[in-house]
Short mmCIF file of C-alpha atoms in Angstrom, two decimals:
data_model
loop_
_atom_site.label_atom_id
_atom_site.label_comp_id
_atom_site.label_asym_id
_atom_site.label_seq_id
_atom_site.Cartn_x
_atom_site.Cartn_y
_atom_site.Cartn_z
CA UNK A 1 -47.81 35.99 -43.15
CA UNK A 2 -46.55 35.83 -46.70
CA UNK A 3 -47.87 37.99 -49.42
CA UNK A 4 -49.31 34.88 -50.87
CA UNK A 5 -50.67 32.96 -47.94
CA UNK A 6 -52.84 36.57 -47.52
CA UNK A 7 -53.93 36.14 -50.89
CA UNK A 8 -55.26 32.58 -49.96
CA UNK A 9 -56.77 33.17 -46.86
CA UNK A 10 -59.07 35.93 -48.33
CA UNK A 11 -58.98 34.09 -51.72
CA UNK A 12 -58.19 37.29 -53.20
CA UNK A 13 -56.64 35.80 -56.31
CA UNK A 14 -59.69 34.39 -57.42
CA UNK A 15 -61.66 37.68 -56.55
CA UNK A 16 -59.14 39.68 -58.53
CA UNK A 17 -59.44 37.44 -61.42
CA UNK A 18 -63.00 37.32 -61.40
CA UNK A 19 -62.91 41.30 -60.90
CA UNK A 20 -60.74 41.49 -64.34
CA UNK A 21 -63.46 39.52 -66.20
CA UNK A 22 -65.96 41.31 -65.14
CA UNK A 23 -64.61 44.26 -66.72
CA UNK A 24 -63.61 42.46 -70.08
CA UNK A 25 -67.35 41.81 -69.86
CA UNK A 26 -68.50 44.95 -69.58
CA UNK A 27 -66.09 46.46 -71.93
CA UNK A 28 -65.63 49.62 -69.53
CA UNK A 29 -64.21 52.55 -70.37
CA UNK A 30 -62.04 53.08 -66.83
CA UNK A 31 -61.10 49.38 -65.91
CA UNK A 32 -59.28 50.28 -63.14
CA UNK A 33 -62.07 52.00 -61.48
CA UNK A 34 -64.36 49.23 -62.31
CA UNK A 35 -62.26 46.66 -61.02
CA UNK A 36 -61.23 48.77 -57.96
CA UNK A 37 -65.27 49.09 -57.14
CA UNK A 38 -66.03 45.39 -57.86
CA UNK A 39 -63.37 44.24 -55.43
CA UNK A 40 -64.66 46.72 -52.69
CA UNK A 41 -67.69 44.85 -52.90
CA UNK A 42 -66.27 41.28 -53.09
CA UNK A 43 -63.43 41.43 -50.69
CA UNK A 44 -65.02 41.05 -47.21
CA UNK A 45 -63.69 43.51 -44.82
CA UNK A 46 -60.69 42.54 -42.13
CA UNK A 47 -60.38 43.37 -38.64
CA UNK A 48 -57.28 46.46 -39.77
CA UNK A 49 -56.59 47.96 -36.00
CA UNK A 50 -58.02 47.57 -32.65
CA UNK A 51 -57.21 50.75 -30.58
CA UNK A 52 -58.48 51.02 -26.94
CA UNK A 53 -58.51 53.67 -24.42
CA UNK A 54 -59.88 54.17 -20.51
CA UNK A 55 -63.63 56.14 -20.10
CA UNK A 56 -65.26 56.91 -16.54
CA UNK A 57 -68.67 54.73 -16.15
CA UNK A 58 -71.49 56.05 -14.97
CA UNK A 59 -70.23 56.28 -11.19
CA UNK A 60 -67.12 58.19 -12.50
CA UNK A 61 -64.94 54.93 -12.04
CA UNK A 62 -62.78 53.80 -15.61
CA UNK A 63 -63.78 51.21 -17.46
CA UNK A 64 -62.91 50.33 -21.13
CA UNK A 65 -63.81 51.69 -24.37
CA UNK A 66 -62.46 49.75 -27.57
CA UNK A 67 -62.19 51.33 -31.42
CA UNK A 68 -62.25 48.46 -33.90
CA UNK A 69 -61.59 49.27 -37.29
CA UNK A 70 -62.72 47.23 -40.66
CA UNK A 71 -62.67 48.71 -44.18
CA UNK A 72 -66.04 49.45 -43.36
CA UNK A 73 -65.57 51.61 -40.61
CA UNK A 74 -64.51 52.41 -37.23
CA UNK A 75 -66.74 50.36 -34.43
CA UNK A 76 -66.89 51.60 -31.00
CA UNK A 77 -67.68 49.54 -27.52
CA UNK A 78 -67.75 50.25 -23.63
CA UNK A 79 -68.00 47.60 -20.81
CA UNK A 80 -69.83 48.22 -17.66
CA UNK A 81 -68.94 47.25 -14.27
CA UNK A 82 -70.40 45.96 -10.51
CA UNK A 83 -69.85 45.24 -7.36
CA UNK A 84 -70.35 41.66 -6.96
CA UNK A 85 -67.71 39.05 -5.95
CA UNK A 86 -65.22 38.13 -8.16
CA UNK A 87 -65.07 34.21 -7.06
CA UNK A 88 -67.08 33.04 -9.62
CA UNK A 89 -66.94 35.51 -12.46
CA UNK A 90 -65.03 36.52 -15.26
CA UNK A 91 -62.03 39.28 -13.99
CA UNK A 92 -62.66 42.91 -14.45
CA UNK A 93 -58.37 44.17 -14.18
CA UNK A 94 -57.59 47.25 -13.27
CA UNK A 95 -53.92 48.42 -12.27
CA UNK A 96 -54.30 48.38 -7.81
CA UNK A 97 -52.42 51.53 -7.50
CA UNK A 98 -54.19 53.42 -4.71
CA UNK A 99 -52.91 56.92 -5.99
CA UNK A 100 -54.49 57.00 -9.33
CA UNK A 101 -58.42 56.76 -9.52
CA UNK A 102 -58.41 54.82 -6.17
CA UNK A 103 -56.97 51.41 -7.38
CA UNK A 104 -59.36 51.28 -10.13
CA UNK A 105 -57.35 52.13 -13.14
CA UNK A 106 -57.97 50.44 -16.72
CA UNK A 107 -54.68 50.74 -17.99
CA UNK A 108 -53.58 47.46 -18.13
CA UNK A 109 -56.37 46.30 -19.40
CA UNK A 110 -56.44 48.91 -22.19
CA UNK A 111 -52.58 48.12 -22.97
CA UNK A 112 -53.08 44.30 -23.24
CA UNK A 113 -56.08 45.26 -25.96
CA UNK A 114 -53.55 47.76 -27.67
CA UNK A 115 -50.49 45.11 -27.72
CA UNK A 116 -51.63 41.72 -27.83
CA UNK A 117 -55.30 41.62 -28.94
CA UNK A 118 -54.54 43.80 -31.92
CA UNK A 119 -51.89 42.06 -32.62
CA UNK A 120 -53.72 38.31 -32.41
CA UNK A 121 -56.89 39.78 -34.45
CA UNK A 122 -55.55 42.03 -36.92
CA UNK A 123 -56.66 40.22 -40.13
CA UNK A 124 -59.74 38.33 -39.16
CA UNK A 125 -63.06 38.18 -40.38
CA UNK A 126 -65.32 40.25 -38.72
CA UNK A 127 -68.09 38.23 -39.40
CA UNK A 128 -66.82 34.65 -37.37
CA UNK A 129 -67.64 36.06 -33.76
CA UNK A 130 -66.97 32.05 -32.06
CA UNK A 131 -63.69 32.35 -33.78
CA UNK A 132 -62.61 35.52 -32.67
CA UNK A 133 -63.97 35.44 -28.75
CA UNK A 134 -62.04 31.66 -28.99
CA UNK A 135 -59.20 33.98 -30.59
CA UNK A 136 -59.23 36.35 -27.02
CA UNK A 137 -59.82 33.09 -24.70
CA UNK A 138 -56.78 31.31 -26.09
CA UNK A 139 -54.48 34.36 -25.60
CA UNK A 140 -55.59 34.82 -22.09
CA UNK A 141 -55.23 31.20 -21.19
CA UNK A 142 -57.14 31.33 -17.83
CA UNK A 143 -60.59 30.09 -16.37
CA UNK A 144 -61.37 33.11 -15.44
CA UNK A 145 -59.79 35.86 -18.06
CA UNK A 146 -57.59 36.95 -15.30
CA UNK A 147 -54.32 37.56 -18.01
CA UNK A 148 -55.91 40.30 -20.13
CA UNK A 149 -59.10 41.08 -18.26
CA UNK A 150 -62.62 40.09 -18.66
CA UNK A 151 -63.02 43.89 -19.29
CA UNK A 152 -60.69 44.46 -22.33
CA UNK A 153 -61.87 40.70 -23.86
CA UNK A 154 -66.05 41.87 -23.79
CA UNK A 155 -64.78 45.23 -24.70
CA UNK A 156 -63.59 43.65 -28.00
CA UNK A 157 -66.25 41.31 -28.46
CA UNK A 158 -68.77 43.66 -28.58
CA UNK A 159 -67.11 46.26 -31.33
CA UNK A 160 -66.26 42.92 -33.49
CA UNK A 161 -69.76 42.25 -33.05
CA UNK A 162 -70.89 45.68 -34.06
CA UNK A 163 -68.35 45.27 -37.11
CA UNK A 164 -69.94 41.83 -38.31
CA UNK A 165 -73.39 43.11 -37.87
CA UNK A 166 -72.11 45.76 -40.73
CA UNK A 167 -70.24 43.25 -43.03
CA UNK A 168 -73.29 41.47 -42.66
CA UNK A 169 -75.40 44.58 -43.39
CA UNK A 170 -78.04 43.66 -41.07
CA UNK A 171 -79.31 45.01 -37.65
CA UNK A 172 -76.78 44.00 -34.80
CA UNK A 173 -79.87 42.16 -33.06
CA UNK A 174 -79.91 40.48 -36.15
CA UNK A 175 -76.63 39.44 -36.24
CA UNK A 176 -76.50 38.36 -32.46
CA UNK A 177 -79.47 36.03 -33.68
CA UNK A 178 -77.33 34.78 -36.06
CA UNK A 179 -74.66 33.69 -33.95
CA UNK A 180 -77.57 32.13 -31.33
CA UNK A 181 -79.05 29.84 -34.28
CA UNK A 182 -82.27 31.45 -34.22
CA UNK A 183 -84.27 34.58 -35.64
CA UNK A 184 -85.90 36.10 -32.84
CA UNK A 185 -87.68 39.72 -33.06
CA UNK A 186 -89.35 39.55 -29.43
CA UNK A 187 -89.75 43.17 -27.31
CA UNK A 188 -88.67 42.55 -23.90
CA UNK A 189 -90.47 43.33 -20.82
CA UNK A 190 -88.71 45.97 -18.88
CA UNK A 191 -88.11 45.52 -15.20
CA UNK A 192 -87.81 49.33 -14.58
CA UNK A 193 -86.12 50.10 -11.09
CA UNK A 194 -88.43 52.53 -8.94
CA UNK A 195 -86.70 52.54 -5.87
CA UNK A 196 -83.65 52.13 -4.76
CA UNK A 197 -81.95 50.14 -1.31
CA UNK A 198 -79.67 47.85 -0.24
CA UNK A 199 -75.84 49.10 0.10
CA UNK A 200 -76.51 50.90 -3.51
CA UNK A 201 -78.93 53.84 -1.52
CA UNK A 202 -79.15 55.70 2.21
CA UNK A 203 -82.49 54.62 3.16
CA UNK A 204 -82.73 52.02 5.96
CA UNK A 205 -84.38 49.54 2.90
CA UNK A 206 -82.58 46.25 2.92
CA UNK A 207 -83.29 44.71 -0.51
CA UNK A 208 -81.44 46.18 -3.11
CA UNK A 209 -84.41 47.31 -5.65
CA UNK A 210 -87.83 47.54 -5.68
CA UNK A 211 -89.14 47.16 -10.05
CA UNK A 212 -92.12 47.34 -12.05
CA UNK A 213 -92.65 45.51 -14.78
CA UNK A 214 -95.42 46.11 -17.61
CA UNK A 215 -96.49 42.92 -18.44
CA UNK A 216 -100.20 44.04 -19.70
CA UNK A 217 -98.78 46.44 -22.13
CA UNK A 218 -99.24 45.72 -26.37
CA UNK A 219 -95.82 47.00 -27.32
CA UNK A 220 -92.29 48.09 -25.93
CA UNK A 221 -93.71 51.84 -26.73
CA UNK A 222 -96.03 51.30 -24.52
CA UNK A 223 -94.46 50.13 -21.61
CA UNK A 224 -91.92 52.39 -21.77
CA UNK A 225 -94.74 54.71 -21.33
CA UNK A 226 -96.52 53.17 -18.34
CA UNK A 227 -92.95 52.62 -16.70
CA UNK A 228 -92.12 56.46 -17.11
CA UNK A 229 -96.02 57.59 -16.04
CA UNK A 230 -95.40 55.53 -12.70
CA UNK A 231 -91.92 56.10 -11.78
CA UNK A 232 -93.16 60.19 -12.28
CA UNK A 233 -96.46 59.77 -10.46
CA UNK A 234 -94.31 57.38 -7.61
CA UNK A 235 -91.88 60.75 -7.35
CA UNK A 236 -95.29 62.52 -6.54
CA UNK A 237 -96.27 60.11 -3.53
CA UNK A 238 -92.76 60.15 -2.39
CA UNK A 239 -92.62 63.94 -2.25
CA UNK A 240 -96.11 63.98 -0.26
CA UNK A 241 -95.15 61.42 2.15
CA UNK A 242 -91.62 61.58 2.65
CA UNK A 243 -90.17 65.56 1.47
CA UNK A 244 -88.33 66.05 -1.81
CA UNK A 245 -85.04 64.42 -0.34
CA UNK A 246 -87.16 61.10 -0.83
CA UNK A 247 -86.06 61.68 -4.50
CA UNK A 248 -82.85 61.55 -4.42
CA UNK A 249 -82.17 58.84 -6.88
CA UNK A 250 -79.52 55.80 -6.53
CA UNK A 251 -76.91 54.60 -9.03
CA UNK A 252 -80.00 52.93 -11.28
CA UNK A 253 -81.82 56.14 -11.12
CA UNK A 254 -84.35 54.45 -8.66
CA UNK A 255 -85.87 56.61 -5.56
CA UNK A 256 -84.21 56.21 -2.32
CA UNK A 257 -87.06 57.49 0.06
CA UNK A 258 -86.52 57.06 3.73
CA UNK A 259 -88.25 53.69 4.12
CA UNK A 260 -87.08 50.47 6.39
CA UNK A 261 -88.96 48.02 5.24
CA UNK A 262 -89.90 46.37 1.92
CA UNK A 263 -93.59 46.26 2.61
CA UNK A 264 -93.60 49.78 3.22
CA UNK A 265 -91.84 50.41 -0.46
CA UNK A 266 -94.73 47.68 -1.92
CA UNK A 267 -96.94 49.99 -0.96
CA UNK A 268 -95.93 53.31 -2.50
CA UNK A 269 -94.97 51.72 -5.93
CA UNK A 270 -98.53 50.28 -5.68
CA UNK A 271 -100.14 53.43 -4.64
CA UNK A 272 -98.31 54.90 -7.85
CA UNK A 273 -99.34 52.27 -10.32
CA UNK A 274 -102.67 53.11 -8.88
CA UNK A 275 -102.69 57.09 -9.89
CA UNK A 276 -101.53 55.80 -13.17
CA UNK A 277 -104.49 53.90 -13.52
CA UNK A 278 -102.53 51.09 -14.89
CA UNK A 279 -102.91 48.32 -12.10
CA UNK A 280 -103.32 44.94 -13.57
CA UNK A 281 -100.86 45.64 -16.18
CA UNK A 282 -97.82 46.48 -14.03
CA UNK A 283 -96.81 43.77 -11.64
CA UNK A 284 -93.91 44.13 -8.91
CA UNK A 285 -90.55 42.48 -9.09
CA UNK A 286 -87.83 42.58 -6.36
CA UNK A 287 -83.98 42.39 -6.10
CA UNK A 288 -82.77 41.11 -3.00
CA UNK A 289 -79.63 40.65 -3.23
CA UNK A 290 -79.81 38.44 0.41
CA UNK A 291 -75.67 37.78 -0.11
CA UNK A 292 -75.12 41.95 0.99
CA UNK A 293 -77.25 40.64 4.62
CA UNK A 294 -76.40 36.97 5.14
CA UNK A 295 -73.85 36.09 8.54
CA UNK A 296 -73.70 32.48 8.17
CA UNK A 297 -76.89 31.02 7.95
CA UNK A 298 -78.71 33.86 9.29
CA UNK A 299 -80.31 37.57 7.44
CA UNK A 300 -79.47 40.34 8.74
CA UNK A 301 -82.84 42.67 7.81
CA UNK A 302 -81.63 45.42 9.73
CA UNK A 303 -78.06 45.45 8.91
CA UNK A 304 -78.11 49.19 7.54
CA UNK A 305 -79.39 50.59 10.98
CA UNK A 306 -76.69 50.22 13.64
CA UNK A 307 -79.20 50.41 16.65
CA UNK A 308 -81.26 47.02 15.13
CA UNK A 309 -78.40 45.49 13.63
CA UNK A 310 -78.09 41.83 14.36
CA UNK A 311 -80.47 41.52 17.45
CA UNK A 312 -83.39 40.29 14.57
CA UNK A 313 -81.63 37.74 12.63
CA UNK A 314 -83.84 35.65 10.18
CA UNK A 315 -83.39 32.17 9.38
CA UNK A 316 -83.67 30.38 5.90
CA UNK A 317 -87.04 29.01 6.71
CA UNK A 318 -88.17 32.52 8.15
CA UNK A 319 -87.14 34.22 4.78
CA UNK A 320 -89.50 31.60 2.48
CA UNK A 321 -92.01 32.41 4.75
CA UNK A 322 -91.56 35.98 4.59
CA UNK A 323 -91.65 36.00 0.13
CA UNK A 324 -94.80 33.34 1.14
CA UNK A 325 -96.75 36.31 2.42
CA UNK A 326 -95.31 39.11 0.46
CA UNK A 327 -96.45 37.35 -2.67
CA UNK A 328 -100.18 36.73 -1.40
CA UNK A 329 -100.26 40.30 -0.19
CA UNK A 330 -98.84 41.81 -3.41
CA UNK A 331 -98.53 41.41 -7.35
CA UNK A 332 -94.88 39.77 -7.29
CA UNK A 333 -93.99 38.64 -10.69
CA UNK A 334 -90.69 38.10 -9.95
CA UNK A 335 -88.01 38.16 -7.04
CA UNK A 336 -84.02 38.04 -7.73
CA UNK A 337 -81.59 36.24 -5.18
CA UNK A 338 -84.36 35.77 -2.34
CA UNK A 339 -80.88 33.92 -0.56
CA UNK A 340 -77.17 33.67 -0.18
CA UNK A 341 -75.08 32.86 -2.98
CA UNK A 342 -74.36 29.56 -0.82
CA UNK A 343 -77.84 28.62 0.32
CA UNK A 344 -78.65 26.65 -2.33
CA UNK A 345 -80.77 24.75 0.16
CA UNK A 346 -83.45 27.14 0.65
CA UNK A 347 -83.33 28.73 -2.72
CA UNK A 348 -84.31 25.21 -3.81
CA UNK A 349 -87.14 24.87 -1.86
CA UNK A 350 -88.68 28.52 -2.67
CA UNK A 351 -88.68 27.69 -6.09
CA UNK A 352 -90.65 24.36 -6.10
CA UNK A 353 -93.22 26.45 -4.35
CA UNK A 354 -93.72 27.79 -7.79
CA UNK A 355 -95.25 31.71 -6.33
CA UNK A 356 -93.28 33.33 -8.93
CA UNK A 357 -90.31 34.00 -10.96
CA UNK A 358 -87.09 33.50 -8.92
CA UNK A 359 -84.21 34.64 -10.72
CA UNK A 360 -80.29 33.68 -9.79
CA UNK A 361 -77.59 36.90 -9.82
CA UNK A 362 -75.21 36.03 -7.31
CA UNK A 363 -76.48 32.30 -7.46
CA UNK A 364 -75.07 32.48 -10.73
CA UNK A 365 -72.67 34.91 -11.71
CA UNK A 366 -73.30 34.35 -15.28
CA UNK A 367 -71.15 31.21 -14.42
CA UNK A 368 -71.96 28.00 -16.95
CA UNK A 369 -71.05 25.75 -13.68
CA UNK A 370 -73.05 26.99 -11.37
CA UNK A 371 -75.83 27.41 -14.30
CA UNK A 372 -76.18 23.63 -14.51
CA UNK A 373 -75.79 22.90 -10.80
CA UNK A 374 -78.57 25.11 -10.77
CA UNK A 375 -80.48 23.36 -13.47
CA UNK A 376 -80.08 20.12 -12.02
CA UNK A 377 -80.93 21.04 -8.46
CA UNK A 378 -83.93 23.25 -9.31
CA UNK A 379 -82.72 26.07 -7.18
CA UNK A 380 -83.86 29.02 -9.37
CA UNK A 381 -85.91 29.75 -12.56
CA UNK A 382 -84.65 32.36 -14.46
CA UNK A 383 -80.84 33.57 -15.01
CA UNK A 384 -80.04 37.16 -14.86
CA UNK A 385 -77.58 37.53 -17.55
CA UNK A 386 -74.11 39.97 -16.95
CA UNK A 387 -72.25 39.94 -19.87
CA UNK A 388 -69.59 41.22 -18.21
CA UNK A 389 -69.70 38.28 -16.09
CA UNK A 390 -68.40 36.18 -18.74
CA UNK A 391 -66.78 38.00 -20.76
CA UNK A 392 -67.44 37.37 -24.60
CA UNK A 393 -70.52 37.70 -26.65
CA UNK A 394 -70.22 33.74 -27.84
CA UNK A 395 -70.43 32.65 -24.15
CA UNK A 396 -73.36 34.81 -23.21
CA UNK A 397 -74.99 33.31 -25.87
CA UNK A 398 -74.29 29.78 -25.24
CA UNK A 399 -75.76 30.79 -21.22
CA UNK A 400 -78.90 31.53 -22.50
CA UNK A 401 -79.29 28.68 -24.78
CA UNK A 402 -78.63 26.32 -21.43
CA UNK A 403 -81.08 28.47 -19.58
CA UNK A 404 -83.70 28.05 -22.72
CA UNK A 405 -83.38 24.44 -22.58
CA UNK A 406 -84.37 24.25 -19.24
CA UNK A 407 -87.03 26.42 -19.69
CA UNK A 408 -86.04 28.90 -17.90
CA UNK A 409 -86.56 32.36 -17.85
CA UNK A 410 -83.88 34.84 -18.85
CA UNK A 411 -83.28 38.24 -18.01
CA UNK A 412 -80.52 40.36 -19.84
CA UNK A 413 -78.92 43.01 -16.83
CA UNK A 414 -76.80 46.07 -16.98
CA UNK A 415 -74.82 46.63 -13.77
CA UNK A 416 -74.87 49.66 -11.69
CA UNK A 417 -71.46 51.02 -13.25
CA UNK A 418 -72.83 51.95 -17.23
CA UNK A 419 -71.84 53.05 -19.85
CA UNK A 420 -74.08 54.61 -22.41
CA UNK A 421 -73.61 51.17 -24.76
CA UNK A 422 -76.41 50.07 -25.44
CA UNK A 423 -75.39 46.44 -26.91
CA UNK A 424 -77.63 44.22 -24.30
CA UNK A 425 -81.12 45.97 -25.81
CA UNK A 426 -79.82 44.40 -29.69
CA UNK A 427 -78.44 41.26 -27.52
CA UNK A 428 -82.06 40.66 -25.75
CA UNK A 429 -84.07 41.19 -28.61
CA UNK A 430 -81.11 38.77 -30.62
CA UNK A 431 -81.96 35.87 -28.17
CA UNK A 432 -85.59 36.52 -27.14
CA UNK A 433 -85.07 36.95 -23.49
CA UNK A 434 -88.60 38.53 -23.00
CA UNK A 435 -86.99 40.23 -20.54
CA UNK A 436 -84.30 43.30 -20.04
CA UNK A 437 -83.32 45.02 -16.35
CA UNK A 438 -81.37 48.57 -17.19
CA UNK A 439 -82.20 50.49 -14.24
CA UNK A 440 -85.02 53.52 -14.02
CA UNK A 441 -86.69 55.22 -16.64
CA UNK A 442 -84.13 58.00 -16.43
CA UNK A 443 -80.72 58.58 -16.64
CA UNK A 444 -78.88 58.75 -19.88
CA UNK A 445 -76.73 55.22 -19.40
CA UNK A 446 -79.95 53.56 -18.58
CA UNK A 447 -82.10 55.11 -20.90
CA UNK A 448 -79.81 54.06 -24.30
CA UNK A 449 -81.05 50.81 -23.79
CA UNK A 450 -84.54 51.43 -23.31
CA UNK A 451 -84.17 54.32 -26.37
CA UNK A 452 -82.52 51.34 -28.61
CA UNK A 453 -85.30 49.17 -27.68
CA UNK A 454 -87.70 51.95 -29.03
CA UNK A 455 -85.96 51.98 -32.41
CA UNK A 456 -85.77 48.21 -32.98
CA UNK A 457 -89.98 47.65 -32.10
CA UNK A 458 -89.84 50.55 -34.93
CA UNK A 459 -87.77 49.23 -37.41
CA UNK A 460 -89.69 45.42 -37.00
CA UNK A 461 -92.71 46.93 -37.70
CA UNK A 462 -95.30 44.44 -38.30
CA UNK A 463 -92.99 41.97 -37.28
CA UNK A 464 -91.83 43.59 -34.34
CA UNK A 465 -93.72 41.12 -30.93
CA UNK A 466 -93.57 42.78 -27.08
CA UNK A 467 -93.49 39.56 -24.63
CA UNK A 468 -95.74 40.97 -22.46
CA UNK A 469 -98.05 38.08 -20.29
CA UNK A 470 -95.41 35.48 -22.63
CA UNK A 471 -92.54 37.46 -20.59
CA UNK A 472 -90.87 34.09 -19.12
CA UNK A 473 -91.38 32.16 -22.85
#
């Protein structure tokens, strides 16, 4: 880029003259200084370096961690990471050599943000996040981000964001609402993680989490409270029932008491809320994740204890009959991937029974495609939303605008590999998802989102609104 075509794209020549008048104006002693200072404030600042590097997430596996620079500042990102299937989701790279951190390396993905993405964003405008996530997707030239990595693109996306939001100067939830088209300043409800199963824990439990969520609270403050005075008092009821090794706590911080059955975990989380004194004001929301236990067309309920596993299979029909009765026996708000990624079928049919929220993880994958086949075939209600999924902030956005639009519900996630980011507590508040999953009520990762969420409702004010009984709206 020529000296001149710089000058033009920033429009820096009218800026400079203007800057000069303004100084014969105010007939300043140091014009120079004056003109230096008024073009500091009418130059908008440039994207100057990108710089990346490998961290360890929260399970000690890399990940990425991005430095953008603007003449404002240095902004900093992390991505997190999971363990679902890759086949329909953006794709985390990492290097494959065995040797070094087990095949799970970042390099690559850290050198292609070093080399190329500098190199293509170097000179943009902070402030035009479409442009610069379009910037990333071009370079990469893939469906699914396989070239440079889902990983180093979100990485990216999230420090430009941060260095917008401060060009702007504004909030970043703010600035996210912005880029969504709408000013939003809606609290979610938390779906706090109190226990722990599936292949993420030891226990014999089959469903991967067992949540809370504070529905009949007045503000975020407050449900942060109720969620900590339950998971505390549920640590109580687990020591008196099952030993102290019942607390041993998973990846999302939640309990992983020695229970085999889900009914059996119902009833210690309610137990808790009932010490709390709480009750009507928590309900109980559950993560299935029925993809970990499916064999074909059949569930596998006992598939973590080798003595029962695969002589009780359950079929589709016996599963909606099973959520049938859990939900008249207990106060489910909410249950997450009741079926196999593939059984659209039966995930169809449990959601025109309309018992309660059923969200899509696996169903979905964050995926746009399998977001409308969704939408058309009426075979969930709510998207759980992995930005890491789909790897730029623009196309998480545009998600949840097709999941508003069908009046759906929308639940921003973290994944069990954090980071202690907390971008998706500015990003749920941006787009009004009335409702945020980041794990327990403990643990530092999980608890910078829940902690952010604490100083936005602060910083609103008056204007600051918790979703509470609105949570799906």
């Amino acid at each position: 880029m020529s000296v001149q075509e710089y000058l033009d794209k920033h429009m820096l020549s009218r800026k400079i003259e203007d800057a000069v008048n303004a100084a014969v104006r105010a007939k300043t002693q140091d014009p120079v200084l004056f003109i230096s200072n008024h073009m500091k404030k009418a130059v908008s600042s440039v994207i100057t370096k990108v710089k990346a590097r490998q961290i360890l997430d929260s399970r000690g596996i890399p990940t990425v961690e991005v430095d953008l620079y603007t003449n404002k500042g240095m902004f900093r990102a992390s991505v997190p990471s999971g363990d679902s299937s890759a086949m329909y989701e953006a794709v985390e790279l990492r290097d494959g050599d065995k040797g070094i951190y087990l095949g799970n390396a970042v390099t690559k993905a850290v050198k292609n943000i070093n080399e190329k993405i500098s190199e293509a964003l170097v000179g943009m405008d902070p402030t035009v996040q479409p442009q610069i996530d379009q910037a990333m997707i071009d370079l990469d030239k893939t469906e699914k981000k396989c070239e440079l990595g889902a990983n180093a693109i979100l990485a990216v996306s999230i420090a430009a964001c941060r260095a917008g939001a401060a060009e702007k100067e504004v909030p970043l939830y703010k600035h996210i609402a912005d880029i969504y088209g709408k000013s939003n300043s809606t609290l979610p409800v938390p779906a706090f993680t109190v226990i722990s199963g599936g292949k993420h824990s030891g226990n014999s439990l089959p469903v991967q989490d067992i949540m809370i969520l504070p529905t009949g609270a007045g503000k975020f403050e407050e449900a942060l409270q109720m969620g900590s005075e339950t998971y505390h008092h549920l640590k109580a009821v687990i020591t008196e029932k099952y030993g102290a090794n019942g607390c041993n706590v998973g990846e999302d911080g939640g309990f992983t008491p020695d229970i085999s059955s889900i009914r059996e975990g119902f009833d210690i989380v309610r137990e808790a809320i009932g010490r709390t004194g709480y009750n009507d004001k928590i309900k109980i929301g559950i993560g299935v994740a029925a993809t970990e236990f499916c064999i074909g067309t059949k569930y596998d309920l006992e598939f973590k204890s080798p003595n029962k596993s695969g002589q009780n299979f359950k079929s589709g029909d016996d599963m909606i009959q099973m959520y049938k009765d859990l939900c008249c026996d207990y106060p489910i708000a909410s249950i997450e991937d009741p079926f196999d990624k593939e059984d659209w079928e039966h995930s169809k049919r449990f959601c025109g029974l309309g018992l309660c929220q059923v969200i899509g993880d696996d169903l979905l994958m964050s995926n746009p495609k399998r977001i409308e086949r969704a939408i058309q075939e009426s075979a969930c209600n709510s998207l759980l939303l992995k930005i890491s999924q789909i790897g730029t902030v623009t196309e998480a956005v545009e998600v949840v605008k097709m999941a508003k639009d069908a009046c759906w519900g929308v639940v921003v996630s973290h994944r069990f590999g954090e980071t202690d980011d907390s971008f998706i507590a500015d990003l749920a508040v941006a787009v009004g998802a009335g409702q945020i999953k980041a794990g327990a009520p403990c643990r530092g990762e999980r608890l910078a989102k829940y902690n952010q969420l604490l100083r936005i409702e602060q910083e609103l004010g008056d204007h600051a609104v918790y979703a509470g009984e609105d949570w799906r709206l």
